[in-house]
PDB file of C-alpha atoms and ligand atoms in Angstrom:
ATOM      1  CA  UNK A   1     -96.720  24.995  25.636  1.00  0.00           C
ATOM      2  CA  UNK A   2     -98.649  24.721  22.333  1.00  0.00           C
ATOM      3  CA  UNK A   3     -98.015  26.949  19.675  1.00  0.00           C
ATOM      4  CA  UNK A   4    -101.379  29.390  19.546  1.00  0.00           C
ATOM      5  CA  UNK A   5    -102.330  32.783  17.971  1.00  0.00           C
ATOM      6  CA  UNK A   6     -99.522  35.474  19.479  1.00  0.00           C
ATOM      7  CA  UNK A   7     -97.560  32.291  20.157  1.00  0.00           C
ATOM      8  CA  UNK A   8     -93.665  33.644  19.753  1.00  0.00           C
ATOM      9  CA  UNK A   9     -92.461  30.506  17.660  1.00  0.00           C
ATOM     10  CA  UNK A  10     -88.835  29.147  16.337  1.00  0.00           C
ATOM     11  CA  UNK A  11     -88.410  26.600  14.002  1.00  0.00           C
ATOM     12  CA  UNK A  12     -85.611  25.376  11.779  1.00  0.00           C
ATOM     13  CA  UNK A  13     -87.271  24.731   8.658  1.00  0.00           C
ATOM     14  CA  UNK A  14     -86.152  23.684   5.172  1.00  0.00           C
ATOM     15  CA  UNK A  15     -87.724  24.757   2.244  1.00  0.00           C
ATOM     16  CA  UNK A  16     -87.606  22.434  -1.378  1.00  0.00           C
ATOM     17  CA  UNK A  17     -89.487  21.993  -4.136  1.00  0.00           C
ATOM     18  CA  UNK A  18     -91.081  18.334  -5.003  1.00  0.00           C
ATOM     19  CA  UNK A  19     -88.524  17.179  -6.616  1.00  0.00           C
ATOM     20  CA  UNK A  20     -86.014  17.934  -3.801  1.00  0.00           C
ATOM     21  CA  UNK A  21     -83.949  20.528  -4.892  1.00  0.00           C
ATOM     22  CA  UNK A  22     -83.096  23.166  -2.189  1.00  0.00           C
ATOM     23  CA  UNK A  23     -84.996  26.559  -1.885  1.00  0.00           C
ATOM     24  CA  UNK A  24     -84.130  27.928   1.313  1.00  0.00           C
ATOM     25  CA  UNK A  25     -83.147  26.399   4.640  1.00  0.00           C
ATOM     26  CA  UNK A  26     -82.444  28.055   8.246  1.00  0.00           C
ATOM     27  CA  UNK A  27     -78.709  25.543   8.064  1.00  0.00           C
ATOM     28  CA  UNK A  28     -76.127  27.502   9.415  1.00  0.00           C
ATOM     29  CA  UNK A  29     -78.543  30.293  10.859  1.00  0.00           C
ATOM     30  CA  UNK A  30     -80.446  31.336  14.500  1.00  0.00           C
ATOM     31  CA  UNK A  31     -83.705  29.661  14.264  1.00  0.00           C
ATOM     32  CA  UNK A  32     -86.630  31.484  12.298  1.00  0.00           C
ATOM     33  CA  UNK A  33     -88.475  33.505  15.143  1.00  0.00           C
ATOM     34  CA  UNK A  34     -92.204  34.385  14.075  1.00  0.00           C
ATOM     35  CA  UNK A  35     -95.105  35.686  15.983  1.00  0.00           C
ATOM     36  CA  UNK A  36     -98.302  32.865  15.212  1.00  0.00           C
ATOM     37  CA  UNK A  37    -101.625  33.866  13.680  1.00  0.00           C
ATOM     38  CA  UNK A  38     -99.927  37.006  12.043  1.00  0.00           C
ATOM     39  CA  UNK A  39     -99.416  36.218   8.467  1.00  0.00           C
ATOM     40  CA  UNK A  40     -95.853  35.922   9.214  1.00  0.00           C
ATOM     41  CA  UNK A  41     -95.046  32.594   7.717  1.00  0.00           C
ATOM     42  CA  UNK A  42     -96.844  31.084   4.441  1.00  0.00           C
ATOM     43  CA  UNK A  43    -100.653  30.225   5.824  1.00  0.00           C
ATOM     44  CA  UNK A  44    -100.327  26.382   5.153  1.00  0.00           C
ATOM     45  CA  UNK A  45     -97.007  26.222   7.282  1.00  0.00           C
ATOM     46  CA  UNK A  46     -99.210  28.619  10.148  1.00  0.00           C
ATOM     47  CA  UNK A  47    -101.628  26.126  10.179  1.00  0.00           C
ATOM     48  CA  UNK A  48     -99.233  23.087   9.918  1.00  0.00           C
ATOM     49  CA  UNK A  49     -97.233  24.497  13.350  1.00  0.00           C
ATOM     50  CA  UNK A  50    -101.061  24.994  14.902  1.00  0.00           C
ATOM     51  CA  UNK A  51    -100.758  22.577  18.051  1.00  0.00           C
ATOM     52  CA  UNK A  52     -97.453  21.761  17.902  1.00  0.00           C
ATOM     53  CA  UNK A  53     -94.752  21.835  20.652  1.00  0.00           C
ATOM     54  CA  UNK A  54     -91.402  22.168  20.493  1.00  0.00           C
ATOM     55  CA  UNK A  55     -89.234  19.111  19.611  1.00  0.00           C
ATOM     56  CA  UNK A  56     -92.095  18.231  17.027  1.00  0.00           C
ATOM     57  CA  UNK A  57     -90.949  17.757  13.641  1.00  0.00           C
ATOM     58  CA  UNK A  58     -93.126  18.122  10.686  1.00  0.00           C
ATOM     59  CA  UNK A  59     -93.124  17.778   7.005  1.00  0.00           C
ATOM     60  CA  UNK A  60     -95.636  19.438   4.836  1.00  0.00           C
ATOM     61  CA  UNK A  61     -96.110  19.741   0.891  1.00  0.00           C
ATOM     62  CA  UNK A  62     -98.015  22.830   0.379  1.00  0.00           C
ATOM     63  CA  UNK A  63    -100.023  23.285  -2.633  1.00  0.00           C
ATOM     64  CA  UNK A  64     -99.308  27.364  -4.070  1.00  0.00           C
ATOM     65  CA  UNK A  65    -102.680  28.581  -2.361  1.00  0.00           C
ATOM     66  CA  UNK A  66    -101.194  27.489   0.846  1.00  0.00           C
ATOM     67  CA  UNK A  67     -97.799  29.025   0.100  1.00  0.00           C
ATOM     68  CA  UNK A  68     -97.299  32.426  -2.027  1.00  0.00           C
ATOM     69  CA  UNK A  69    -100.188  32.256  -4.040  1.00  0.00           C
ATOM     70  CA  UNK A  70    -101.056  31.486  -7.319  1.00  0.00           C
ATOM     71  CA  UNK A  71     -98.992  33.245 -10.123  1.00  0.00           C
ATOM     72  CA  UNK A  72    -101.314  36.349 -11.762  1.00  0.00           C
ATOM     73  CA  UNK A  73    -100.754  37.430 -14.946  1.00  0.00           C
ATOM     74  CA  UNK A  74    -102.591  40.795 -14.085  1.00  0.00           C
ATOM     75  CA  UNK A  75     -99.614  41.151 -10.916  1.00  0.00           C
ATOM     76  CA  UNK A  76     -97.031  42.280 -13.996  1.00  0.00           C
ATOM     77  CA  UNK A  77     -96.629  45.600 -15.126  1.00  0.00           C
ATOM     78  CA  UNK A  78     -94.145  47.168 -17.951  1.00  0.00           C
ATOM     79  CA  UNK A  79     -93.224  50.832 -16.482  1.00  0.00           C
ATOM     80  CA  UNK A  80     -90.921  53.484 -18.085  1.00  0.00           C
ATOM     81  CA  UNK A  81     -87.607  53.261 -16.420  1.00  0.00           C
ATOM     82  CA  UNK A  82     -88.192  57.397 -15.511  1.00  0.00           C
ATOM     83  CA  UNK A  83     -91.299  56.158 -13.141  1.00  0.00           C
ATOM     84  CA  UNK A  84     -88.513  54.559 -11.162  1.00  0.00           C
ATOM     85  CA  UNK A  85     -87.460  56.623  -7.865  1.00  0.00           C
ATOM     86  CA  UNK A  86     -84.342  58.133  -8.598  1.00  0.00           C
ATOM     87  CA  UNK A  87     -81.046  56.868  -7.811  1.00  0.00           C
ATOM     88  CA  UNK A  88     -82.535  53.139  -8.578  1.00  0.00           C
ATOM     89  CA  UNK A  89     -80.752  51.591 -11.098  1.00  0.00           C
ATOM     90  CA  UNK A  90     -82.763  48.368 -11.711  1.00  0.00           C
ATOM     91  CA  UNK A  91     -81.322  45.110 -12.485  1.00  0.00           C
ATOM     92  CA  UNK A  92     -83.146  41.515 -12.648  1.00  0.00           C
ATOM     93  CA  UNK A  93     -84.137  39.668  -9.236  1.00  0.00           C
ATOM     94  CA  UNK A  94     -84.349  43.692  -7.258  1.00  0.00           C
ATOM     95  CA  UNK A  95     -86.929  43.632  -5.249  1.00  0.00           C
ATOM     96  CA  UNK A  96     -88.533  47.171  -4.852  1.00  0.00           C
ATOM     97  CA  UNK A  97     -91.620  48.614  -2.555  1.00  0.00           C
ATOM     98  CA  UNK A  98     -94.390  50.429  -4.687  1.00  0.00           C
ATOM     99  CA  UNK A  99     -97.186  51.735  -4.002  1.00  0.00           C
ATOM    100  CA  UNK A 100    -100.530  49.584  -3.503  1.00  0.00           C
ATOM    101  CA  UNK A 101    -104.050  50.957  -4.764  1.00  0.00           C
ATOM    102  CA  UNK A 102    -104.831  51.552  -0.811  1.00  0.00           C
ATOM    103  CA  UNK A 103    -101.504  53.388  -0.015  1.00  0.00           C
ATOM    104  CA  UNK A 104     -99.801  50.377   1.570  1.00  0.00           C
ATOM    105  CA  UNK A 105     -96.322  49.565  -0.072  1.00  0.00           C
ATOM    106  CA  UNK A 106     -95.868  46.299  -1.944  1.00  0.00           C
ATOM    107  CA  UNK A 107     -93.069  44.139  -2.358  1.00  0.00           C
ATOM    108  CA  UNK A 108     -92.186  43.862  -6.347  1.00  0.00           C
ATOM    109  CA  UNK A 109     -89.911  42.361  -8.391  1.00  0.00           C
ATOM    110  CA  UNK A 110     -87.879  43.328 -11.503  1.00  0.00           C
ATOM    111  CA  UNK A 111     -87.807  40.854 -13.613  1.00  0.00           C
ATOM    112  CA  UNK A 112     -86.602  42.136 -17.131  1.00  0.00           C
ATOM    113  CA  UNK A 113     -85.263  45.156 -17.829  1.00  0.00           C
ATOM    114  CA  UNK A 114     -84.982  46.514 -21.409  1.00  0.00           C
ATOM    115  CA  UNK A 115     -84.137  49.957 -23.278  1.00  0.00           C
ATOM    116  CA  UNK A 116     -86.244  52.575 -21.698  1.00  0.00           C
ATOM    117  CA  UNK A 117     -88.275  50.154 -19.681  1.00  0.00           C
ATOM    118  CA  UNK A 118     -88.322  47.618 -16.478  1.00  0.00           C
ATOM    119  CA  UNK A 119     -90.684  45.077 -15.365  1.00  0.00           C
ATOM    120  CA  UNK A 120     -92.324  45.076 -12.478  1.00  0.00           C
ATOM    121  CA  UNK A 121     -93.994  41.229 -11.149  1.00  0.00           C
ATOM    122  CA  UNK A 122     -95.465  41.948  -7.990  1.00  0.00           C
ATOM    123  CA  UNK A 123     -96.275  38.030  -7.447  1.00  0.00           C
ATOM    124  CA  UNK A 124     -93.684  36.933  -5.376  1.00  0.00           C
ATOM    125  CA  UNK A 125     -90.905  34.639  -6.822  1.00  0.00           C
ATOM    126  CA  UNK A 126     -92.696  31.506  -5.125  1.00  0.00           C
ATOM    127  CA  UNK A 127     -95.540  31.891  -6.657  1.00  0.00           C
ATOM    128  CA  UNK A 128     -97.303  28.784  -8.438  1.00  0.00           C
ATOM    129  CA  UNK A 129     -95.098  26.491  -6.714  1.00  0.00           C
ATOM    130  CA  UNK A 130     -95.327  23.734  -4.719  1.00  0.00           C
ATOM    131  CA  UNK A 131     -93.551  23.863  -1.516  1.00  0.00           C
ATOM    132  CA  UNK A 132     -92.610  21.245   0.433  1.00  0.00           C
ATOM    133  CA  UNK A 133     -91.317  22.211   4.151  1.00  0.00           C
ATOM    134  CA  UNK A 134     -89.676  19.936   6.727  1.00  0.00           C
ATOM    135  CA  UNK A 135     -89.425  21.842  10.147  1.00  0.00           C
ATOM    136  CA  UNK A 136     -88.390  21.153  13.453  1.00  0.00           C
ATOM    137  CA  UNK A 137     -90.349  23.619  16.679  1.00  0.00           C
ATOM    138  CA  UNK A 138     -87.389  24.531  18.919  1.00  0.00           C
ATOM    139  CA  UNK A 139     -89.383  26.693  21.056  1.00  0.00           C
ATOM    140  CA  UNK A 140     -92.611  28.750  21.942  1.00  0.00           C
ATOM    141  CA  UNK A 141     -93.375  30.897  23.845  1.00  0.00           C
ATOM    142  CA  UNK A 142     -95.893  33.758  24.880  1.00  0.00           C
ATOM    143  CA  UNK A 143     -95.402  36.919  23.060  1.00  0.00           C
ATOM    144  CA  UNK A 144     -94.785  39.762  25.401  1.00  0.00           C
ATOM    145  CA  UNK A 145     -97.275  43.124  25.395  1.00  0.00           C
ATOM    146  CA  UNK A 146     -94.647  45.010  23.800  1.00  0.00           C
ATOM    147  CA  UNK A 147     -94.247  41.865  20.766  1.00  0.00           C
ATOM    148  CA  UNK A 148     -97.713  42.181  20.419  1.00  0.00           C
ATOM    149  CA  UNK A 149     -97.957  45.909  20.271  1.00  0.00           C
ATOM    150  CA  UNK A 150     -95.688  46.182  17.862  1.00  0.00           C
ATOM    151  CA  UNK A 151     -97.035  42.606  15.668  1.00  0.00           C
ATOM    152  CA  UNK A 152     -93.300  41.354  15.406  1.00  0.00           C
ATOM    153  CA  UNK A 153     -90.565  39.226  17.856  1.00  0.00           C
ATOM    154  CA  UNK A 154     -88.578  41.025  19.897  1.00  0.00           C
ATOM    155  CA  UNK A 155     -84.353  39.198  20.728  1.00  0.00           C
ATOM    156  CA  UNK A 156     -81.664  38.480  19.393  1.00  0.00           C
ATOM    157  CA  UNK A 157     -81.445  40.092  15.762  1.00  0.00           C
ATOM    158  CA  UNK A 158     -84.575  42.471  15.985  1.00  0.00           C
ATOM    159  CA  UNK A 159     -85.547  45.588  14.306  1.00  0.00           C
ATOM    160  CA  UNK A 160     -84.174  47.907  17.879  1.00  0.00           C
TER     161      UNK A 160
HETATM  162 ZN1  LIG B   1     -90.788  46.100  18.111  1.00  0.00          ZN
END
């Protein structure tokens, strides 16, 4: 079958930058299992899987609207180390969860962390940067009611 929206997808993928050097890669791992048309994956990769079967190979280059976004300035925020949660002793390349404006918790980053204060990048490390992805489908499938319920993949390796 096609890979379509609530589509149960795995791909072995490897992730580089233009000039080749080595981000991330699925090598040595299970296959990547993701549930399409979920945000689950970068949104230029989504779309770059929409169609395919498995056995198809694909190589994208994905400008940084495509992948995590465009680095804001506005996304980085100096806080006094005693606004951390206790017992978190920060140290460059943490990633915490704070709190968004709506409630929701957002993935940040500590990226320096000085005297009496940290700070916080909430753009994700990939940010600005051009990714370029060579994958490889190994399966789809349907996404059970239960995946779907839930919004994630359900096997080997899950959250139960
Ligand atoms: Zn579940």
């Amino acid at each position: 079958m096609k890979v379509a929206a609530n589509s149960v997808v795995n791909i072995d993928y490897r992730l580089t930058s233009p000039e080749g050097e080595l981000i991330d890669s699925s090598e040595g791992e299970a296959p990547l299992a993701y549930l399409h048309g979920h945000g689950q994956i970068v949104p230029g990769l989504e779309r770059a899987l929409l169609g395919k079967t498995a056995g198809d190979h694909l190589e994208v280059e994905l400008a940084p609207a495509d992948g995590y976004g465009e680095r804001e300035a506005e996304k980085v925020i100096e806080i006094s180390k005693e606004a951390l949660p206790e017992g978190v002793s920060p140290e460059v390349g943490m990633e915490l969860l704070a709190d968004g404006p709506d409630g929701e918790l957002l993935p940040v980053w500590v990226t320096n962390v000085a005297a009496d204060t940290v700070t916080l990048d909430a753009n994700h490390p990939l940010a600005g940067q051009t990714l370029c992805f060579a994958v490889t489908v190994r399966g789809v499938r349907e996404a059970t009611a239960e995946e779907l319920e839930h919004g994630h993949v359900h096997g080997e390796g899950d959250a139960h």
